[in-house]
mmCIF file of C-alpha atoms in Angstrom:
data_model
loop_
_atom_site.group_PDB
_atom_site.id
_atom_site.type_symbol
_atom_site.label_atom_id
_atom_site.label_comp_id
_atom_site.label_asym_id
_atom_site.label_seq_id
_atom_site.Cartn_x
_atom_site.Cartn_y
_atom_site.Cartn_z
ATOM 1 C CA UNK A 1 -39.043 16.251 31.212
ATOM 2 C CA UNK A 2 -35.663 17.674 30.784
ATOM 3 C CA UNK A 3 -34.134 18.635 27.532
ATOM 4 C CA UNK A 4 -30.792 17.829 26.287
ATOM 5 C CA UNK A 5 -28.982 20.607 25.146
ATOM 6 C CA UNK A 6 -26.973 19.210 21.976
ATOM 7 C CA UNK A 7 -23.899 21.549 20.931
ATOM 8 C CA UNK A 8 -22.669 21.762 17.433
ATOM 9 C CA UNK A 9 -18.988 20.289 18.616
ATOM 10 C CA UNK A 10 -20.395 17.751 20.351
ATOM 11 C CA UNK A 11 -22.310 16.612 16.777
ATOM 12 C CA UNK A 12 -18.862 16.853 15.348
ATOM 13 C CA UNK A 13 -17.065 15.303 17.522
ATOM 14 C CA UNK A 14 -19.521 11.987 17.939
ATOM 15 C CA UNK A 15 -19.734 11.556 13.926
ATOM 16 C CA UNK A 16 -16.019 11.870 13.338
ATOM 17 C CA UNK A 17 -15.152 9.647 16.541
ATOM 18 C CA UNK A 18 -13.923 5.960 15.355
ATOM 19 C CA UNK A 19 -15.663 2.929 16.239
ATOM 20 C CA UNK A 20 -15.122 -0.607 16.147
ATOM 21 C CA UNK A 21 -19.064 -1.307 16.713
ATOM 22 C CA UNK A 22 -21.374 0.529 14.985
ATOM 23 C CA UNK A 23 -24.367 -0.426 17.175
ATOM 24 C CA UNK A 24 -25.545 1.017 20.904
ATOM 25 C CA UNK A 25 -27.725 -1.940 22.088
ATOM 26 C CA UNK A 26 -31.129 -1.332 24.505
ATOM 27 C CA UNK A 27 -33.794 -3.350 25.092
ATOM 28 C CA UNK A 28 -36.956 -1.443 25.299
ATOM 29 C CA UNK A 29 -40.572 -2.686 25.393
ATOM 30 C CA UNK A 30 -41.595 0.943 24.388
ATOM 31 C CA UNK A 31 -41.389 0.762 20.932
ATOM 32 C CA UNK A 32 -43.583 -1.113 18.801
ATOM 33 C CA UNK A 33 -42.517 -4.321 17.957
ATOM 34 C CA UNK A 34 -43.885 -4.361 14.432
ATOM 35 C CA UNK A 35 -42.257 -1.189 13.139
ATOM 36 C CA UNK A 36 -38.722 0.181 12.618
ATOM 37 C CA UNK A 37 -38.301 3.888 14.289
ATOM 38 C CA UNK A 38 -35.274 6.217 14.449
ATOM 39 C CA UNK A 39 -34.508 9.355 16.961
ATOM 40 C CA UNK A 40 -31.359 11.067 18.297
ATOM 41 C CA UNK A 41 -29.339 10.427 20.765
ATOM 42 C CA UNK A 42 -26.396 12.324 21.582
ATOM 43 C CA UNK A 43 -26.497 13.887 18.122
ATOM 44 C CA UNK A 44 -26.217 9.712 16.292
ATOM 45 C CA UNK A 45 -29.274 8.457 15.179
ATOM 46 C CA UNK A 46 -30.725 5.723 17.020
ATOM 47 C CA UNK A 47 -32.461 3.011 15.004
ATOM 48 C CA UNK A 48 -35.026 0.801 16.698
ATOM 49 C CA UNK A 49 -35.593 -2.778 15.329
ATOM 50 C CA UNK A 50 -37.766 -5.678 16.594
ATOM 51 C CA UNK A 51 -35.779 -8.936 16.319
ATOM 52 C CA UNK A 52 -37.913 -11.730 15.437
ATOM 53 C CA UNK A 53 -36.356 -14.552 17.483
ATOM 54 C CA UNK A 54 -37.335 -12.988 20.821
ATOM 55 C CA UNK A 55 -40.034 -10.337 20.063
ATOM 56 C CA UNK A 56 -38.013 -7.768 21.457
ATOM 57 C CA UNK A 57 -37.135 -3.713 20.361
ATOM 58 C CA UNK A 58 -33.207 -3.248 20.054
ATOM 59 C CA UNK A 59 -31.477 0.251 19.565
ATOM 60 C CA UNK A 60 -28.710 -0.063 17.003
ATOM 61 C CA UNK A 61 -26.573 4.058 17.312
ATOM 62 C CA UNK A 62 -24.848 4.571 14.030
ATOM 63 C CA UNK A 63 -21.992 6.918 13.004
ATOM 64 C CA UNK A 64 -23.523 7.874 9.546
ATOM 65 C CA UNK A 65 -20.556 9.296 7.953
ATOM 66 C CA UNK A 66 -18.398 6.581 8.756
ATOM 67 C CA UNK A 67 -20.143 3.578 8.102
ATOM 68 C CA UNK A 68 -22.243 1.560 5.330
ATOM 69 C CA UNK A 69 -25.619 -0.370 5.028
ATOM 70 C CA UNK A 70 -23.281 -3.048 5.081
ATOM 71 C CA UNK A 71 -22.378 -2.484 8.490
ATOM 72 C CA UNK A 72 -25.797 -1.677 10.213
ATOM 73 C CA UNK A 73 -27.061 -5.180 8.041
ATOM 74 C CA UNK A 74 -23.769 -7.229 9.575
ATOM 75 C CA UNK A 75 -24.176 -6.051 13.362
ATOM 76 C CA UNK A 76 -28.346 -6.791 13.434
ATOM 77 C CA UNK A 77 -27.160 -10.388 11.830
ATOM 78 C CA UNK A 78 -25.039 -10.747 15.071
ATOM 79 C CA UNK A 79 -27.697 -9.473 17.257
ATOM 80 C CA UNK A 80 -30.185 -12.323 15.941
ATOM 81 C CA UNK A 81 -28.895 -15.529 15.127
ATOM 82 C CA UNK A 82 -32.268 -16.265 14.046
ATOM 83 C CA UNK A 83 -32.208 -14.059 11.025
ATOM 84 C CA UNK A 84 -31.974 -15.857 7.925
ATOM 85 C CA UNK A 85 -32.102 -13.010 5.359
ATOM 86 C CA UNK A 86 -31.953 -8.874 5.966
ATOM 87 C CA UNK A 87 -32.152 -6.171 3.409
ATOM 88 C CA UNK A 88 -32.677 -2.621 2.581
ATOM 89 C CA UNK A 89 -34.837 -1.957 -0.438
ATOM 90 C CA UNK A 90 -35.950 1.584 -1.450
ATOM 91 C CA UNK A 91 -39.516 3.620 -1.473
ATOM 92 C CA UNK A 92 -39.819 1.870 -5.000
ATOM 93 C CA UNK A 93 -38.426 -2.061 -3.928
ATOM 94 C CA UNK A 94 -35.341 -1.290 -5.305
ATOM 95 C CA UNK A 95 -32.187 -3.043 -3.188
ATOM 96 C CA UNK A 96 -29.861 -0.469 -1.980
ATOM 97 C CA UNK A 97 -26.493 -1.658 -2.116
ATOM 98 C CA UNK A 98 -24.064 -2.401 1.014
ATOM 99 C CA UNK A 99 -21.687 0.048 0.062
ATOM 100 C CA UNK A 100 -24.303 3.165 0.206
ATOM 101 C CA UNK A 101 -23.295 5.655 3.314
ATOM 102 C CA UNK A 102 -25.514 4.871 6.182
ATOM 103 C CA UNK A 103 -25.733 9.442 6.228
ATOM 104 C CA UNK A 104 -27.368 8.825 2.065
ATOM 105 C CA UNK A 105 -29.797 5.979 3.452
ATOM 106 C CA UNK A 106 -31.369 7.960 6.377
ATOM 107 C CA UNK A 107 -31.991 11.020 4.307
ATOM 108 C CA UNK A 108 -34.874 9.087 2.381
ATOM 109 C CA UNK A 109 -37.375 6.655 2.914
ATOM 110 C CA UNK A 110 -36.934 2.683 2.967
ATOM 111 C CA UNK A 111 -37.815 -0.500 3.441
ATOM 112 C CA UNK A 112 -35.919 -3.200 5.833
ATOM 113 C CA UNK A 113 -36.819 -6.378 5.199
ATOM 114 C CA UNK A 114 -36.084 -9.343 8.294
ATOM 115 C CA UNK A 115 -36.741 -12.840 6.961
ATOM 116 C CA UNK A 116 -40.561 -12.431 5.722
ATOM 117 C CA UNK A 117 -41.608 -9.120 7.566
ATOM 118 C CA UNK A 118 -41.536 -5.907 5.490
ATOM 119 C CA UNK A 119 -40.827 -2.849 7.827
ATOM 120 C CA UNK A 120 -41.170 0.918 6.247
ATOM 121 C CA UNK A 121 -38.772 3.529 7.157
ATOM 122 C CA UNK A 122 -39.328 7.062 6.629
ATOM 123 C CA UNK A 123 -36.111 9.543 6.222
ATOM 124 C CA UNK A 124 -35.181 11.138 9.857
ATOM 125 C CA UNK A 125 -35.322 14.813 11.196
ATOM 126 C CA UNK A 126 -32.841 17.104 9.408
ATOM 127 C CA UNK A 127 -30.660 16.816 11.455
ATOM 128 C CA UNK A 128 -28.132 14.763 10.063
ATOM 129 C CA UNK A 129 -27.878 17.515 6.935
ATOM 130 C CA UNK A 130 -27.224 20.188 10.065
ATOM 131 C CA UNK A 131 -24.489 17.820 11.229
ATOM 132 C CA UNK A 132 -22.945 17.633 8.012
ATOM 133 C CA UNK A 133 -22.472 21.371 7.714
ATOM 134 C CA UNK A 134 -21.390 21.782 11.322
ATOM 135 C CA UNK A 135 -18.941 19.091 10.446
ATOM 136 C CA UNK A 136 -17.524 21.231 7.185
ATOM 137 C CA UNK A 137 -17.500 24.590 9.446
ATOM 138 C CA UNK A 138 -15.919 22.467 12.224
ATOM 139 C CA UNK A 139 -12.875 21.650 9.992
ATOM 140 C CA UNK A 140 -12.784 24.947 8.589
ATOM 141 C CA UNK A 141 -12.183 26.560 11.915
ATOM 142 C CA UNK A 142 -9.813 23.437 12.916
ATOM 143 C CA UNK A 143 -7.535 24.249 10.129
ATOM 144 C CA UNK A 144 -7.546 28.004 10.744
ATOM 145 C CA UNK A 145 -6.440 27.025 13.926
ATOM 146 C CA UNK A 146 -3.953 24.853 13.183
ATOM 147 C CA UNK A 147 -2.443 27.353 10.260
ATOM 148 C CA UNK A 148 -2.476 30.145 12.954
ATOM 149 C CA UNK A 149 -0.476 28.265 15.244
ATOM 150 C CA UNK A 150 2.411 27.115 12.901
ATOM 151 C CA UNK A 151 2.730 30.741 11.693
ATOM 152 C CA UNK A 152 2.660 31.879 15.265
ATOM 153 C CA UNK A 153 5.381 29.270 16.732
ATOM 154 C CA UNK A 154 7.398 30.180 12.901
ATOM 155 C CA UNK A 155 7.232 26.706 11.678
ATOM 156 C CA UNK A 156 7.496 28.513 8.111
ATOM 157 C CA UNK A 157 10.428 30.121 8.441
ATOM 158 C CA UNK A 158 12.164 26.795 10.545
ATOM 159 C CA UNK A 159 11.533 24.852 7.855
ATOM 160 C CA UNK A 160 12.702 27.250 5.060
ATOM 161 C CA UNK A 161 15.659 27.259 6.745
ATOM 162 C CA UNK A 162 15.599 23.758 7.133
ATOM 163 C CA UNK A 163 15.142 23.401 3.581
ATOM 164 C CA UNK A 164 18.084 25.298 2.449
ATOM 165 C CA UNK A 165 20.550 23.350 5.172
ATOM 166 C CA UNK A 166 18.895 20.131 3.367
ATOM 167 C CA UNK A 167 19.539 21.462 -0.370
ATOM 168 C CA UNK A 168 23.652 22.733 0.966
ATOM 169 C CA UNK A 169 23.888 19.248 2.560
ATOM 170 C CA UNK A 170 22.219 17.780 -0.985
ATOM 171 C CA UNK A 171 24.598 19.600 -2.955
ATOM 172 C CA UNK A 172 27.615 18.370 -0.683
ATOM 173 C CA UNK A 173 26.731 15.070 -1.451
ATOM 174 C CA UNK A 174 26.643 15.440 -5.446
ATOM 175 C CA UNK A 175 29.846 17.046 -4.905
ATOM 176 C CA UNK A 176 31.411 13.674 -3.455
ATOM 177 C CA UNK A 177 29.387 11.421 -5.797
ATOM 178 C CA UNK A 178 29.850 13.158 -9.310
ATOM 179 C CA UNK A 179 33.815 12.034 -9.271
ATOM 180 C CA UNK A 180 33.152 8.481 -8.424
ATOM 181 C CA UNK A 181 30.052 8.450 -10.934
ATOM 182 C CA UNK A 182 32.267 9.536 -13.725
ATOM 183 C CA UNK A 183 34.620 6.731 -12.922
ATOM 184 C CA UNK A 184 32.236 4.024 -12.276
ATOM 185 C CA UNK A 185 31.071 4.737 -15.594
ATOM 186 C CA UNK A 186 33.848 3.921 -17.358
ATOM 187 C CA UNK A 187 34.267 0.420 -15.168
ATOM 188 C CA UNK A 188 30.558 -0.545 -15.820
ATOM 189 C CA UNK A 189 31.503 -0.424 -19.786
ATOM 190 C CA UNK A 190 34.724 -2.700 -18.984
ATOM 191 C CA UNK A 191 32.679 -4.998 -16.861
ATOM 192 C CA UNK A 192 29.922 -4.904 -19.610
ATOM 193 C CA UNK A 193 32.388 -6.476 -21.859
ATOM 194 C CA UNK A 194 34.211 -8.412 -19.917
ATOM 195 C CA UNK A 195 31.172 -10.407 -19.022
ATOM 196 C CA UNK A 196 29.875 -10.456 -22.432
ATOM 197 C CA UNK A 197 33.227 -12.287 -23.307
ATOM 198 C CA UNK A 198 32.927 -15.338 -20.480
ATOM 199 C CA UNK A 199 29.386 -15.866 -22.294
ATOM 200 C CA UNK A 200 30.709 -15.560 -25.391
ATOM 201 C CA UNK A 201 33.682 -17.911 -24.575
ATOM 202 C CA UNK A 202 31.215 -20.301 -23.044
ATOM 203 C CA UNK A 203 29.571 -21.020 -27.010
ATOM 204 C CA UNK A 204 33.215 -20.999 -28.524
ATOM 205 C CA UNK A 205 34.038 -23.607 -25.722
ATOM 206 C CA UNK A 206 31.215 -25.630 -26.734
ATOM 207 C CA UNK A 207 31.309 -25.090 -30.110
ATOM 208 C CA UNK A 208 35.183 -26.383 -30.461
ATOM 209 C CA UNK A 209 34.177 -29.170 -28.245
ATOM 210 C CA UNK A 210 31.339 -30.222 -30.643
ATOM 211 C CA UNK A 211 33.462 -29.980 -33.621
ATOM 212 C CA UNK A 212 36.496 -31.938 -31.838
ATOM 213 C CA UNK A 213 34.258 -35.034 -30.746
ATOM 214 C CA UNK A 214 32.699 -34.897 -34.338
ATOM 215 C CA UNK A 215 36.028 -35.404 -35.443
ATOM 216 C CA UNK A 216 36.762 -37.871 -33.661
ATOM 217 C CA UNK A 217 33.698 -39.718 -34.041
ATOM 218 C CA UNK A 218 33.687 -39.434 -38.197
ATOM 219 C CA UNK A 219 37.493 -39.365 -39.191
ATOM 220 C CA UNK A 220 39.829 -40.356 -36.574
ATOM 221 C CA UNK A 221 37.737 -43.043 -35.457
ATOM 222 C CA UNK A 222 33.558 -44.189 -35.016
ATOM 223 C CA UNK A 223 30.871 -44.115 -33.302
ATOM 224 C CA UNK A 224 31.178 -47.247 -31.259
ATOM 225 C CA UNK A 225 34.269 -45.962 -29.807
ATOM 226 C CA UNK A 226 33.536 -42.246 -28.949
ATOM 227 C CA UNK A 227 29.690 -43.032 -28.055
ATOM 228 C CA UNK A 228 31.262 -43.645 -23.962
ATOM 229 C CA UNK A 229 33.660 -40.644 -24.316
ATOM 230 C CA UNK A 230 30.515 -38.467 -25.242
ATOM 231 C CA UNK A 231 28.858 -39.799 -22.411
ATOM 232 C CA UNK A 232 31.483 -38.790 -19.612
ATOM 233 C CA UNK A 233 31.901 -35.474 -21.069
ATOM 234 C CA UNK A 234 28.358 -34.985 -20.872
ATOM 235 C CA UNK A 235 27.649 -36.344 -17.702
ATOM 236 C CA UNK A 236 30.798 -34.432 -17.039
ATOM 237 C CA UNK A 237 29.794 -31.031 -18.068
ATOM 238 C CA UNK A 238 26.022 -31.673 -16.034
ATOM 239 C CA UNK A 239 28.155 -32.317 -12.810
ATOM 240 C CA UNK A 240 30.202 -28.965 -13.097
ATOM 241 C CA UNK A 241 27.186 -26.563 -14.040
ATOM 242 C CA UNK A 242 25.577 -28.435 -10.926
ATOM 243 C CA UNK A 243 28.509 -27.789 -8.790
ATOM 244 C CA UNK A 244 28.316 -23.962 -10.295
ATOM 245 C CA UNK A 245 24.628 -23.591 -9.268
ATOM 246 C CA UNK A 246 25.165 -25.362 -5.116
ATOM 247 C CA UNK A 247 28.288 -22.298 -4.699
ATOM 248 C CA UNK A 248 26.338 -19.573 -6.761
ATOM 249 C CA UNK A 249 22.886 -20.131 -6.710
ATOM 250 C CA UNK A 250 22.476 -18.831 -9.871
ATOM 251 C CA UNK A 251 20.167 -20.739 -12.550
ATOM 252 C CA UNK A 252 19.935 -18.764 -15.465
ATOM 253 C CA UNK A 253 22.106 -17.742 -17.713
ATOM 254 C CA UNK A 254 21.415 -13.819 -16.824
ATOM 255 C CA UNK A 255 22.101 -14.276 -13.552
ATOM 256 C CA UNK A 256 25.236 -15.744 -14.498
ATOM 257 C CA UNK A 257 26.380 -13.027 -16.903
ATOM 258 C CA UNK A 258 25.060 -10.588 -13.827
ATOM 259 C CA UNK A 259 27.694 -12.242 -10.992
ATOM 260 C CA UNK A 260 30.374 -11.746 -13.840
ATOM 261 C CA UNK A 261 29.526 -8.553 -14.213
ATOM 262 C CA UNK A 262 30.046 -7.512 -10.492
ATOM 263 C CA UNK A 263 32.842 -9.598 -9.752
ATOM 264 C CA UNK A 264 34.865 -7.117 -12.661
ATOM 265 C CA UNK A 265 32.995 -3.863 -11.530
ATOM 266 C CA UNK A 266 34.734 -4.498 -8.055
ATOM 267 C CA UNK A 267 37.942 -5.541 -9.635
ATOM 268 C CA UNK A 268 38.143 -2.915 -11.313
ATOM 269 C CA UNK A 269 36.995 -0.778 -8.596
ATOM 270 C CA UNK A 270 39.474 -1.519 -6.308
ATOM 271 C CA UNK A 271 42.183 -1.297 -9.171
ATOM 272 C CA UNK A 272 41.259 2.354 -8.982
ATOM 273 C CA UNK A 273 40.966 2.599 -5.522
ATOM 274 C CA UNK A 274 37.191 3.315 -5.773
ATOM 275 C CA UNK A 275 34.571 2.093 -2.777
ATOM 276 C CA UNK A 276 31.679 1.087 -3.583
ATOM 277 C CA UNK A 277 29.814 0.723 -0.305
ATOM 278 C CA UNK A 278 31.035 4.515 0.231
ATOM 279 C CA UNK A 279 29.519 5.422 -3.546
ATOM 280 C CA UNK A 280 26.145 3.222 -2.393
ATOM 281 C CA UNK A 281 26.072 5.598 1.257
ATOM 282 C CA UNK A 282 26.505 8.130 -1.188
ATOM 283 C CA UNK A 283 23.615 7.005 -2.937
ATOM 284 C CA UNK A 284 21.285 6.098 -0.236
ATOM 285 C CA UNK A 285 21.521 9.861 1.936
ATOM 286 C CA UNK A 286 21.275 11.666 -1.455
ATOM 287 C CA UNK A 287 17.965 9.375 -1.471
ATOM 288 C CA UNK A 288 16.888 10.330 1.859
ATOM 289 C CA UNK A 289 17.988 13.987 1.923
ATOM 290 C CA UNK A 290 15.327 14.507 -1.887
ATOM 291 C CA UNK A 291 12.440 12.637 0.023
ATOM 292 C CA UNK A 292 12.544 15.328 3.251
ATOM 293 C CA UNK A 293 13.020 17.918 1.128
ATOM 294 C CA UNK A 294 9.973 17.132 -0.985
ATOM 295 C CA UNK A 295 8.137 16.572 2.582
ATOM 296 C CA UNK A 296 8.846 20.168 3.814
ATOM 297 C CA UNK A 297 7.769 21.651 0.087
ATOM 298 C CA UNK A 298 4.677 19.858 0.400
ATOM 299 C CA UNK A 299 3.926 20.481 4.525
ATOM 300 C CA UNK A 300 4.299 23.960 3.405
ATOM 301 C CA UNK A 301 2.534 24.033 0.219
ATOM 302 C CA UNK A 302 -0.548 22.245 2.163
ATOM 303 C CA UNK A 303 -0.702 24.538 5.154
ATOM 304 C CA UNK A 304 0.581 28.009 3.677
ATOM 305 C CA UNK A 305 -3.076 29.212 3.306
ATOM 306 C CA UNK A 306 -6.170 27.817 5.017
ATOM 307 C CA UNK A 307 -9.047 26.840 3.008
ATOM 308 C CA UNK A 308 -12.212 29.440 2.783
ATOM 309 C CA UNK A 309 -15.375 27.883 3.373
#
């Protein structure tokens, strides 16, 4: 009988590989059909259950650190439609949850329980605490490698110099803006008040108009006669904030005292001879020229030493 020769990178490699499927499926008539077993294969474990719709032995390969009881539970479900209940208890009939690490359950013992059958499992070989490890060294050497290579090709010193054309280009760009900032500030405090006067002017307006009909109605003349003017000048009034809301979409009184405000921060803008969509470009690269500089500080910061292990 030959031996497989397993490799620690080959352990690595098959426990940090993605998978859509956790399970390997085999039909065997080897194993017992009464009992649960798990080997290796390829460095996974390989977990053996008998299905109880067919009496058969099927091989389920799972990726411990990637996957959950959840997911081992879910893909036997599949595998059997005639399963009507599966779970994993402990050594003392405790239910583990679905959310424990499949790499946590198969380092003790348990129980899986398939409809009414009870089937122990005791924890597997070592091996999966000798993958972990040659997982954590694996890394360690990856990212040696990977910090030796971006000092040897001088990635450092591109992107310090790429930082410092990015902070010259920054300070360009505050250069340009700081004028028109000091001059839109000044115009937002005129457009400030002048919309606060159009809703200011809109209660006087309706406070004079109030007073006038109530004149009307209690000294020049009565009730019975102003009662229909009331009515059109209500009916009125409905009609043009109607026809105010179909052009403007707006439906609230902020966002009414909002559209005034911009329509007098661009009059008074171009009064000045101030653009704004040059001011918002402005804006927008200073923006984008702060978020790659913080990307190079921290690309830097991450791989200027490797970790020890």
């Amino acid at each position: 009988m030959h031996r497989l020769r397993i490799y620690p990178n080959a352990i690595i490699k098959n426990f940090l590989r993605p998978s859509v499927s956790i399970r390997n499926v085999q039909f065997s008539s080897a194993p017992s059909a009464n009992k649960v077993t798990v080997n290796y294969q390829l460095g996974l474990p390989s977990i053996q259950i008998p299905l109880p719709s067919r009496q058969e032995v099927c091989s389920f390969t799972v990726r411990p650190l990637m996957q959950t009881v959840a997911d081992l539970l879910n893909h036997v479900k599949q595998e059997d439609g005639g399963i009507d209940y599966i779970a994993i208890y402990d050594a003392n009939d405790i239910r583990i949850s679905k959310s424990t690490p499949l790499e946590t359950l198969l380092k003790t013992n348990f129980n899986l329980i398939i409809n009414d059958h009870k089937y122990p499992v005791d924890a597997v070989l070592p091996s999966d605490n000798l993958a972990s490890i040659e997982e954590e060294k694996g890394m360690a050497r990856l990212k040696t490698m990977i910090h030796q290579l971006y000092t040897g090709l001088n990635v450092e010193e591109y992107e310090t110099r790429r930082e410092k054309e990015l902070q010259q280009q920054l300070k360009k760009l505050q250069d340009d803006l700081s004028p028109l900032e000091n001059k839109l500030t000044d115009m937002t405090v005129k457009a400030e008040r002048r919309s606060n006067r159009l809703m200011w002017g809109g209660l006087a307006f309706m406070s004079v108009q109030f007073g006038f009909l109530a004149r009307l109605t209690w000294w020049e003349y009565s009730w019975d006669i102003i009662e229909p003017v009331t009515y059109f000048v209500t009916y009125g009034t409905a009609i043009v904030f109607y026809s105010y809301y179909l052009i403007t979409r707006k439906d609230n009184f902020g966002d009414i005292q909002d559209r005034h405000f911009q329509i007098g921060l661009h009059k008074y803008a171009g009064k000045n001879g101030i653009d704004l969509r040059k001011y918002g470009q402005l804006k927008d690269d200073i923006f984008r020229v702060e978020a790659q500089i913080k990307l190079l500080k921290n690309s830097r910061a991450a791989l200027s030493r490797p970790e020890d292990h």
